[in-house]
């Protein structure tokens, strides 16, 4: 596991690129505190920071082919590298290390860009191909490892995080105002765009080539997520259970490979318990498990985790946090999170993820997680909502169906506060059930409903940014939305493609790497994903039972109470915090005279009214306030202060190494 970065600037001498590449990798020291390496050539510089996992003593990067014509830096793990290495040696390749990185160099030497299709794992890779005078970048199929790039003139910059690019060229810190639309509606900016106008994400399952002589850039997919059943519906459930059991067992087993201590995140839910069960079955002893315990019922899953830990006899570690613990450090933590994301990020579960990663890193370097189970197996209430909407729309219109939401909403006014909130929610569900699928799907997951969107933005900005949210969606997403496949299948595709790839995995990567912790996700093995995505929706959502086929498969391994456990998110009491410990910070950033929200875009009076309504308990606006707070904090750190180099480079190095110095920021020839 590493952080990688680099630059291509044709004609620039290596001596002028050295300081640029070192600055870029210094900004990524938290991703790889154990080692560093640089390759320099005419107009090309590759760099990396290493977190040593496999071949600790001999796995330094960059790594080259035998003749030196292929140079590789790599972030991630290749789980089938031993199999690939054996085949390559039989074909005459000579290896100097036992690392998976060297396998990539030899495989590329033989296969070119077709090499990436043979890799099984998580990765962001940069290859300098001297023979063909091109730089090649590639990213894993599900997007577990990030990779960003920016092109200006003949110069191409890339890095595992945006901060590496900004450290090389701070003038790229120009916001894309249109990106605010999708951010407010989805909580993130969908790939390939970022919140910076000239910086792009390399999409998952894609490679990029930059040709040295012409400056031509091409981006192409090498794998696509598919929901075509390919005849899977004709198989019996017993056959599916048998194959799913084998795939789960293999996906976990190959991810236990490590030369450093390894553990498992355990919430007590179905997904993380599945990982513990198969790790136990694979013979891992002792299993180190990690859980956060909270002092508030409703968001404390530690008793459920204890049940699983006792069942498998794990070496269980629990971090107990009170609301007071959280609230005391919240303002500083928010700024820390923004620095690690480099973009505004709307998922508040980043807070507990940050803390549980910190706990785990005190004991292990590698962690397995259950990420992906809800998205693959229809684990969210969203899927039951889609089923409900399908049934509700079958109610004949002559019954007065369209008046039901208003009747429930009017009746809610006579109820006490708790039941009133539930009744109003029910009225909204009934009303939303009449909407087209696309509207229902994005309304369900959006913290910023249309009325609030119009309230907090100026009229001109609301009109412009509302359309930008749709324009930012990738072609494959829009294609599925327009297709005639069943609505549950559409939702499952979007759950993986958007909620998982653009939100969940971004959160897990940044929060774990903030503590130099590698996270592996067995449920996202691409062979397992291929299999599960082709299963009929009825095998996942059986009546009102979510994750049905997964429950059938793991029933023999986990405690009965785990199978009966209700779905519980990794949540925090954001509503209360934004009326208490975070309210002052929100007010300072959002409604004070020097508000960080850009004028002409935001309606300051509307934002003030939003905060006041939330503070008085008249409405729960916590989701959108959190989005606004993160956006304002991001502007303060990256845009308005113009101290990008200090903010993104010095603070990161200090956080990991304690070094209070800031990397050399003198301009290098040819970078701008």
XYZ file of C-alpha atoms in Angstrom:
672
model
C 0.000 0.000 0.000
C 1.427 3.311 -1.059
C 0.810 6.771 -2.345
C 2.002 7.466 -5.872
C 2.575 10.688 -7.792
C 4.368 11.937 -10.855
C 4.807 14.378 -13.684
C 5.378 14.242 -17.409
C 6.750 17.440 -18.948
C 8.552 16.710 -22.227
C 12.001 18.178 -22.622
C 12.529 19.126 -18.977
C 15.768 17.787 -17.481
C 15.548 15.331 -14.568
C 17.307 17.746 -12.200
C 14.437 20.210 -12.587
C 11.803 17.560 -11.887
C 13.423 16.093 -8.766
C 12.177 18.706 -6.298
C 8.675 18.621 -7.823
C 8.327 14.858 -7.404
C 9.712 14.980 -3.871
C 7.187 17.662 -2.912
C 4.385 15.574 -4.357
C 5.368 12.454 -2.438
C 5.960 14.444 0.766
C 2.283 15.415 0.582
C 1.409 11.680 0.637
C 3.592 10.613 3.549
C 0.531 9.524 5.558
C -0.242 6.943 2.855
C 3.263 5.509 3.042
C 5.395 6.402 6.068
C 7.845 3.481 5.724
C 9.814 4.274 2.568
C 10.000 6.446 -0.536
C 11.389 6.182 -4.045
C 11.739 8.249 -7.205
C 12.436 7.524 -10.865
C 13.651 10.437 -13.014
C 14.152 10.573 -16.769
C 14.071 13.197 -19.477
C 10.728 14.924 -18.929
C 9.393 12.194 -16.627
C 9.309 11.804 -12.857
C 7.615 9.024 -10.859
C 7.463 8.920 -7.080
C 5.955 6.868 -4.295
C 5.567 6.623 -0.533
C 5.423 3.067 0.761
C 3.462 1.364 3.514
C 5.296 -1.964 3.708
C 2.916 -4.957 3.602
C 4.358 -7.611 1.262
C 8.111 -8.303 0.922
C 8.817 -5.719 3.609
C 12.602 -5.740 3.080
C 12.743 -6.101 -0.701
C 9.645 -4.432 -2.113
C 10.972 -0.926 -2.695
C 9.615 1.099 -5.616
C 9.882 2.172 -8.395
C 10.355 -1.286 -9.899
C 11.549 -1.960 -13.444
C 11.609 -4.761 -15.985
C 14.931 -6.520 -16.619
C 15.967 -4.051 -19.322
C 14.743 -0.962 -17.441
C 12.388 0.038 -20.252
C 9.327 -0.375 -17.997
C 9.183 1.562 -14.712
C 6.293 1.062 -12.276
C 4.953 2.759 -9.153
C 1.907 1.152 -7.595
C -0.604 1.665 -4.789
C -2.581 -1.389 -3.648
C -2.362 -5.156 -3.482
C -2.463 -7.809 -6.224
C -3.866 -10.991 -4.687
C -3.079 -13.309 -7.593
C 0.512 -12.104 -7.970
C 2.081 -15.426 -6.959
C 0.138 -17.229 -9.673
C 1.094 -14.564 -12.237
C 4.722 -14.584 -11.080
C 4.991 -18.338 -11.524
C 3.625 -18.155 -15.070
C 5.943 -15.269 -15.971
C 9.019 -17.103 -14.646
C 8.130 -20.115 -16.773
C 8.155 -17.797 -19.784
C 11.669 -16.587 -18.976
C 11.170 -13.479 -16.845
C 13.757 -12.926 -14.120
C 12.615 -11.516 -10.765
C 14.758 -9.625 -8.268
C 12.140 -9.244 -5.514
C 9.156 -11.095 -4.058
C 6.840 -8.102 -4.439
C 3.604 -7.842 -6.374
C 4.825 -4.587 -7.936
C 7.513 -6.378 -9.917
C 4.882 -8.740 -11.333
C 3.108 -5.707 -12.806
C 6.327 -4.552 -14.503
C 6.941 -7.924 -16.167
C 3.291 -8.462 -17.037
C 3.111 -5.048 -18.698
C 6.353 -5.777 -20.550
C 4.649 -8.825 -22.052
C 1.008 -7.756 -22.401
C 1.024 -3.955 -22.539
C -2.205 -2.343 -21.357
C -3.946 -5.736 -21.550
C -1.992 -6.594 -18.392
C -4.537 -4.831 -16.165
C -7.290 -7.279 -17.090
C -5.277 -10.095 -15.477
C -4.830 -8.344 -12.124
C -7.024 -9.372 -9.215
C -6.916 -6.837 -6.452
C -7.081 -3.146 -5.635
C -4.702 -0.822 -7.402
C -3.711 2.523 -8.810
C -0.744 2.040 -11.142
C 1.592 4.308 -13.100
C 3.817 2.779 -15.807
C 6.486 4.671 -17.730
C 6.913 2.803 -21.004
C 10.249 4.013 -22.407
C 10.053 1.829 -25.487
C 6.729 3.309 -26.629
C 7.353 6.728 -25.032
C 4.127 6.806 -23.082
C 2.862 7.058 -19.522
C 0.077 4.629 -18.604
C -2.172 5.026 -15.568
C -4.691 2.387 -14.438
C -7.211 1.956 -11.639
C -8.875 -1.167 -10.226
C -12.304 -2.321 -11.323
C -14.323 -1.181 -8.297
C -12.288 1.955 -7.593
C -10.925 0.994 -4.180
C -7.714 2.931 -4.792
C -7.915 6.555 -6.003
C -5.963 8.257 -8.792
C -6.225 11.872 -9.911
C -4.641 13.748 -12.797
C -4.459 17.238 -14.286
C -3.248 18.383 -17.657
C -2.110 21.878 -18.463
C -0.387 22.471 -21.772
C 2.074 19.662 -22.369
C 2.358 18.864 -18.657
C 0.506 15.990 -16.989
C 0.454 15.662 -13.191
C -0.997 12.684 -11.316
C -1.294 11.527 -7.734
C -3.114 9.269 -5.290
C -4.618 12.377 -3.737
C -5.398 15.838 -5.064
C -3.025 17.442 -2.577
C -0.041 15.931 -4.403
C -1.094 17.688 -7.604
C -1.765 20.995 -5.840
C 1.599 20.837 -4.120
C 3.256 20.661 -7.542
C 1.067 23.386 -9.027
C -1.017 25.444 -6.553
C -2.564 27.460 -9.399
C -4.737 24.409 -10.139
C -6.714 25.200 -6.971
C -9.518 26.797 -8.977
C -13.042 25.702 -8.012
C -15.530 24.335 -10.506
C -18.699 26.183 -9.496
C -20.874 23.734 -11.435
C -19.586 20.912 -9.210
C -21.556 22.420 -6.334
C -24.811 21.123 -7.880
C -24.017 17.409 -7.726
C -22.231 17.868 -4.402
C -25.365 19.281 -2.753
C -27.613 16.626 -4.267
C -25.400 13.536 -3.947
C -22.898 14.489 -1.234
C -19.936 14.048 -3.615
C -18.782 15.070 -7.088
C -19.146 12.056 -9.445
C -16.165 10.849 -11.423
C -14.442 11.816 -13.626
C -14.953 15.391 -12.370
C -13.708 16.859 -9.108
C -14.548 20.086 -7.334
C -11.411 21.577 -8.951
C -11.945 22.838 -12.494
C -8.863 21.245 -14.100
C -8.344 18.155 -11.931
C -9.951 14.843 -12.866
C -10.444 11.428 -11.296
C -9.318 8.514 -13.412
C -12.555 6.477 -13.429
C -12.555 3.022 -11.877
C -11.808 0.156 -14.322
C -10.125 2.572 -16.766
C -6.634 3.164 -18.067
C -5.151 6.423 -19.315
C -2.306 6.832 -21.794
C -0.264 9.984 -22.317
C 1.943 9.976 -25.418
C 5.193 11.784 -24.793
C 5.777 13.090 -28.323
C 2.274 14.329 -29.185
C 0.836 15.067 -25.733
C -2.240 13.040 -26.700
C -4.299 11.697 -23.772
C -6.716 8.769 -24.093
C -8.942 7.270 -21.374
C -10.612 3.890 -21.977
C -12.412 1.243 -19.882
C -11.037 -2.301 -19.580
C -13.980 -3.712 -17.541
C -17.618 -2.793 -17.017
C -20.035 -3.426 -14.175
C -22.953 -5.427 -15.539
C -26.452 -6.338 -14.365
C -27.202 -8.724 -17.253
C -28.328 -12.003 -15.682
C -26.620 -14.131 -18.367
C -28.928 -17.056 -17.582
C -28.335 -16.899 -13.836
C -32.069 -16.908 -13.145
C -32.350 -20.505 -14.308
C -30.091 -21.780 -11.530
C -31.527 -23.141 -8.309
C -30.964 -21.291 -5.052
C -29.054 -24.311 -3.712
C -26.614 -24.053 -6.633
C -26.216 -20.313 -6.082
C -25.580 -20.793 -2.353
C -22.884 -23.372 -3.071
C -21.045 -21.147 -5.549
C -21.456 -18.024 -3.428
C -20.020 -19.894 -0.436
C -16.947 -20.845 -2.489
C -16.472 -17.317 -3.835
C -16.790 -15.754 -0.376
C -14.330 -18.221 1.100
C -11.747 -17.593 -1.614
C -12.185 -13.802 -1.556
C -11.456 -13.697 2.183
C -8.677 -16.293 2.108
C -6.550 -14.553 -0.529
C -6.837 -11.273 1.399
C -5.279 -12.767 4.515
C -1.889 -12.612 2.769
C 0.325 -10.204 4.750
C 3.798 -9.914 6.223
C 2.500 -7.499 8.904
C -0.257 -7.744 11.566
C -3.808 -8.039 10.196
C -7.280 -7.587 11.699
C -10.972 -7.144 10.864
C -13.457 -4.311 11.418
C -16.402 -5.842 13.285
C -19.646 -3.910 13.705
C -21.734 -6.955 14.574
C -23.758 -6.600 11.391
C -24.146 -9.233 8.707
C -21.334 -8.082 6.398
C -18.478 -7.730 8.876
C -19.589 -10.919 10.658
C -19.392 -12.711 7.302
C -15.760 -11.642 6.925
C -14.902 -12.865 10.435
C -16.663 -16.180 9.770
C -14.725 -16.909 6.580
C -11.427 -15.748 8.081
C -12.033 -18.192 10.928
C -12.902 -20.910 8.434
C -9.634 -20.164 6.577
C -7.691 -20.827 9.788
C -6.726 -17.304 10.875
C -5.831 -17.439 14.584
C -6.081 -15.303 16.537
C -8.443 -12.973 14.708
C -8.030 -9.396 15.890
C -11.329 -7.500 15.675
C -12.064 -3.806 16.209
C -15.260 -2.013 17.207
C -16.319 1.427 18.408
C -18.742 1.594 21.335
C -20.897 4.677 21.905
C -22.826 5.811 24.954
C -26.081 6.320 23.060
C -28.553 3.579 22.205
C -29.491 3.541 18.550
C -25.974 4.040 17.259
C -24.051 1.624 19.489
C -23.564 -1.797 17.886
C -20.871 -2.973 20.273
C -23.115 -5.571 22.055
C -23.774 -7.228 18.675
C -20.063 -7.176 17.884
C -19.336 -8.797 21.278
C -21.668 -11.683 20.398
C -19.749 -12.388 17.188
C -16.369 -11.910 18.879
C -17.259 -14.467 21.577
C -18.654 -16.887 19.003
C -15.359 -16.969 17.086
C -13.052 -16.341 20.062
C -11.478 -13.237 18.560
C -8.954 -10.924 20.175
C -11.499 -8.127 20.418
C -10.642 -4.446 20.834
C -13.251 -1.818 21.658
C -12.848 1.954 21.615
C -15.470 3.466 23.904
C -16.419 7.021 23.032
C -18.909 9.310 24.693
C -20.790 12.108 22.979
C -18.675 14.496 25.037
C -15.492 12.897 23.655
C -16.766 13.478 20.150
C -18.093 16.986 20.673
C -14.924 18.295 22.298
C -12.829 17.502 19.237
C -15.460 18.002 16.523
C -14.363 21.377 15.080
C -10.731 20.293 14.722
C -11.793 16.884 13.392
C -13.968 18.441 10.671
C -10.984 20.424 9.370
C -8.779 17.330 9.550
C -11.273 15.330 7.499
C -11.516 18.030 4.832
C -7.721 18.065 4.521
C -7.706 14.327 3.933
C -10.553 14.341 1.405
C -9.224 17.407 -0.487
C -12.829 17.961 -1.570
C -16.002 18.693 0.367
C -17.428 15.314 1.367
C -20.972 14.895 2.608
C -20.999 11.576 4.468
C -20.882 12.180 8.265
C -20.016 8.520 8.910
C -16.476 9.595 8.013
C -16.225 10.674 11.662
C -16.559 7.212 13.285
C -14.593 5.662 10.392
C -11.707 7.991 11.205
C -11.756 6.948 14.870
C -12.101 3.189 14.339
C -9.214 3.353 11.844
C -7.107 5.097 14.449
C -7.923 2.351 16.963
C -7.053 -0.437 14.528
C -3.731 1.150 13.513
C -2.539 0.943 17.102
C -2.558 -2.863 16.725
C -2.390 -3.805 13.018
C -1.310 -2.456 9.635
C -3.901 -4.296 7.497
C -7.632 -4.543 8.134
C -10.444 -6.441 6.385
C -13.875 -4.849 6.161
C -17.376 -5.811 5.046
C -17.759 -2.909 2.620
C -20.079 -3.635 -0.287
C -22.497 -6.089 1.281
C -25.438 -3.699 1.448
C -24.959 -2.519 -2.124
C -24.442 -5.983 -3.642
C -27.125 -7.857 -1.700
C -29.846 -5.155 -1.367
C -29.299 -4.437 2.296
C -30.714 -0.922 2.555
C -34.299 0.129 3.290
C -34.161 1.899 -0.081
C -34.754 -1.428 -1.818
C -37.802 -2.166 0.303
C -39.004 1.333 -0.532
C -38.788 0.519 -4.236
C -40.795 -2.646 -3.651
C -43.366 -0.636 -1.655
C -43.646 1.984 -4.427
C -44.291 -0.732 -7.006
C -47.127 -2.118 -4.857
C -48.513 1.311 -3.942
C -48.834 2.336 -7.577
C -51.050 -0.723 -8.140
C -53.711 0.827 -5.875
C -56.453 2.019 -8.256
C -56.572 5.770 -8.768
C -60.348 5.793 -8.130
C -59.550 5.173 -4.433
C -58.207 8.738 -4.209
C -54.628 7.497 -3.939
C -53.186 10.900 -4.827
C -54.800 12.438 -1.717
C -53.304 9.936 0.748
C -50.067 11.913 1.401
C -51.981 15.125 2.188
C -54.381 13.269 4.505
C -51.515 11.748 6.492
C -49.646 15.081 6.590
C -52.689 16.945 7.919
C -53.313 14.285 10.554
C -49.669 14.545 11.661
C -50.190 18.092 12.934
C -52.308 16.734 15.812
C -49.699 14.231 17.005
C -46.896 14.619 19.605
C -43.441 15.443 18.237
C -42.079 11.878 17.866
C -45.131 10.357 16.150
C -45.519 13.573 14.133
C -42.055 13.148 12.595
C -42.879 9.519 11.714
C -46.219 10.465 10.180
C -44.652 13.246 8.127
C -42.044 10.767 6.931
C -44.824 8.357 5.947
C -46.583 11.145 4.025
C -43.366 11.892 2.172
C -42.877 8.204 1.323
C -46.408 8.021 -0.091
C -45.878 11.168 -2.137
C -42.476 10.050 -3.415
C -43.915 6.678 -4.471
C -45.795 8.453 -7.265
C -42.604 9.874 -8.753
C -40.555 8.327 -11.587
C -37.741 6.008 -10.510
C -34.932 8.514 -11.058
C -36.586 11.147 -8.871
C -37.395 8.635 -6.146
C -33.889 7.165 -6.093
C -32.049 10.452 -5.790
C -34.577 12.003 -3.411
C -34.217 9.026 -1.064
C -30.456 9.392 -0.853
C -30.178 13.163 -1.087
C -29.758 15.328 2.013
C -30.839 18.342 -0.050
C -34.411 18.089 -1.314
C -35.534 20.475 -4.077
C -37.260 22.967 -1.729
C -34.109 23.298 0.414
C -31.933 23.504 -2.713
C -33.931 26.532 -3.850
C -33.914 28.057 -0.364
C -30.144 28.138 0.141
C -29.144 29.214 -3.393
C -29.870 32.335 -5.387
C -32.475 31.879 -8.104
C -29.891 32.013 -10.895
C -27.568 29.556 -9.123
C -30.401 27.114 -8.378
C -31.435 27.065 -12.042
C -27.863 26.525 -13.226
C -26.684 24.060 -10.585
C -29.834 21.945 -10.643
C -29.107 20.918 -14.207
C -25.393 20.423 -13.518
C -26.164 17.543 -11.143
C -27.542 15.476 -14.033
C -24.793 16.566 -16.445
C -22.105 15.352 -14.050
C -23.404 11.770 -14.070
C -21.352 9.421 -16.255
C -22.751 7.899 -19.446
C -23.103 4.415 -17.944
C -25.195 5.774 -15.061
C -27.500 7.723 -17.366
C -27.772 4.662 -19.597
C -29.025 2.489 -16.726
C -31.476 5.192 -15.640
C -32.942 5.224 -19.172
C -33.050 1.431 -19.500
C -36.130 -0.765 -19.046
C -34.572 -3.192 -16.523
C -36.495 -3.763 -13.241
C -36.288 -0.878 -10.786
C -34.594 -2.967 -8.096
C -31.884 -3.911 -10.614
C -31.397 -0.240 -11.487
C -31.078 0.614 -7.813
C -28.565 -2.187 -7.240
C -26.414 -0.923 -10.133
C -26.554 2.660 -8.867
C -25.837 1.478 -5.338
C -22.533 -0.041 -6.425
C -21.681 2.529 -9.078
C -22.503 5.656 -7.058
C -23.143 5.033 -3.350
C -20.339 2.489 -2.982
C -17.739 3.604 -5.494
C -18.147 7.375 -5.085
C -19.000 7.588 -1.379
C -18.302 4.535 0.755
C -14.950 3.564 -0.747
C -13.724 7.162 -0.849
C -14.554 7.512 2.834
C -12.852 4.250 3.796
C -9.720 4.958 1.748
C -9.118 8.473 3.051
C -10.006 7.782 6.685
C -7.907 4.613 6.884
C -4.916 6.078 5.040
C -5.053 9.098 7.337
C -3.671 6.614 9.879
C -1.496 4.613 7.429
C -3.900 1.652 7.621
C -4.591 -0.596 4.631
C -8.217 -1.730 4.231
C -9.107 -4.787 2.138
C -12.685 -5.492 1.033
C -13.283 -9.188 0.240
C -16.912 -8.631 -0.755
C -15.637 -6.421 -3.592
C -13.481 -9.060 -5.232
C -14.363 -8.489 -8.882
C -15.190 -12.168 -9.498
C -17.607 -12.092 -6.568
C -19.091 -8.793 -7.786
C -19.578 -10.207 -11.292
C -21.421 -13.206 -9.863
C -23.650 -11.360 -7.384
C -24.617 -8.531 -9.762
C -25.994 -11.111 -12.233
C -28.236 -12.775 -9.627
C -31.981 -12.105 -9.983
C -33.161 -9.326 -7.607
C -35.624 -11.809 -6.075
C -32.707 -13.783 -4.621
C -31.493 -10.681 -2.766
C -34.803 -9.072 -1.795
C -37.151 -11.959 -0.972
C -40.463 -10.343 -0.091
C -39.341 -7.830 2.550
C -36.239 -9.801 3.570
C -33.023 -8.061 2.514
C -29.769 -9.921 1.696
C -31.735 -13.148 1.433
C -29.194 -15.196 -0.533
C -26.327 -14.017 1.680
C -28.254 -15.028 4.798
C -28.902 -18.457 3.290
C -25.198 -18.860 2.541
C -23.746 -17.855 5.908
C -26.494 -19.306 8.107
C -24.288 -22.275 8.999
C -21.420 -20.049 10.207
C -22.701 -17.060 12.205
C -24.707 -16.802 15.436
C -28.518 -16.869 14.933
C -28.864 -13.412 16.517
C -26.615 -11.968 13.817
C -28.993 -13.217 11.129
C -31.938 -11.637 12.968
C -30.198 -8.303 13.607
C -31.894 -5.292 12.069
C -29.934 -3.091 9.695
C -28.131 -0.314 11.564
C -25.964 2.282 9.852
C -22.575 3.511 11.036
C -24.208 6.725 12.204
C -23.560 9.662 14.503
C -26.107 11.968 16.226
C -25.494 14.776 13.754
C -28.872 16.388 14.394
C -28.048 16.944 18.069
C -24.433 17.984 17.439
C -25.554 20.702 15.044
C -27.756 22.053 17.812
C -24.899 21.789 20.299
C -21.153 21.329 19.904
C -21.028 21.997 16.159
C -23.549 24.818 15.999
C -21.069 27.574 16.796
C -18.655 26.337 14.122
C -21.496 26.069 11.602
C -22.564 29.620 12.391
C -19.010 30.954 12.058
C -18.508 29.283 8.690
C -21.983 29.748 7.216
C -23.751 32.847 8.523
C -21.152 35.214 9.983
C -20.207 38.375 8.130
C -17.133 36.647 6.693
C -19.063 33.505 5.678
C -16.981 31.100 3.589
C -19.937 30.534 1.239
C -19.349 32.440 -2.021
C -21.704 35.410 -2.577
C -23.858 35.373 -5.685
C -24.258 31.618 -5.361
C -25.722 31.184 -1.893
C -28.734 32.972 -0.469
C -27.321 34.059 2.893
C -30.779 34.758 4.339
C -31.938 31.295 3.308
C -28.916 29.672 4.959
C -29.477 31.663 8.176
C -33.120 30.587 8.235
C -32.067 26.957 7.708
C -29.731 27.092 10.711
C -32.346 28.801 12.874
C -35.038 26.247 12.015
C -32.678 23.427 12.903
C -31.542 25.056 16.140
C -35.146 25.572 17.286
C -36.028 21.955 16.490
C -38.615 22.916 13.856
C -36.936 20.689 11.259
C -34.000 18.330 10.883
C -31.639 20.039 8.431
C -28.549 18.257 9.738
C -27.714 16.593 6.407
C -27.617 19.769 4.342
C -25.934 21.787 7.123
C -23.185 19.165 7.226
C -22.750 19.483 3.461
C -22.566 23.268 3.703
C -20.138 23.147 6.625
C -17.792 20.840 4.734
C -18.016 22.972 1.596
C -17.276 26.144 3.548
C -14.366 24.514 5.393
C -12.990 23.275 2.068
C -13.146 26.773 0.562
C -11.457 28.192 3.635
C -8.571 25.706 3.405
C -8.106 25.377 -0.342
C -9.544 28.405 -2.107
C -9.925 31.539 -0.013
C -6.741 31.229 2.045
C -4.545 30.504 -1.008
C -2.187 28.741 1.389
C -2.610 25.478 -0.454
C 0.965 24.320 -0.058
C 0.972 24.798 3.694
C -2.537 23.431 4.161
C -2.184 20.275 2.116
C 1.481 19.449 2.471
C 2.808 20.701 5.767
C -0.212 19.702 7.823
C -0.161 16.148 6.483
C 3.521 15.609 7.146
C 3.212 17.072 10.616
C 0.215 14.857 11.371
C 2.175 11.695 10.567
C 5.783 12.477 11.428
C 5.560 15.359 13.880
C 7.760 17.408 11.565
C 6.632 21.016 11.833
C 8.446 22.056 8.692
C 6.833 22.598 5.311
C 8.125 21.049 2.117
C 10.165 23.233 -0.229
C 7.659 25.154 -2.332
C 9.904 27.040 -4.712
C 8.662 26.795 -8.320
C 10.419 24.256 -10.483
C 11.306 25.008 -14.091
C 8.695 23.843 -16.552
C 5.997 22.886 -14.020
C 3.730 25.840 -14.627
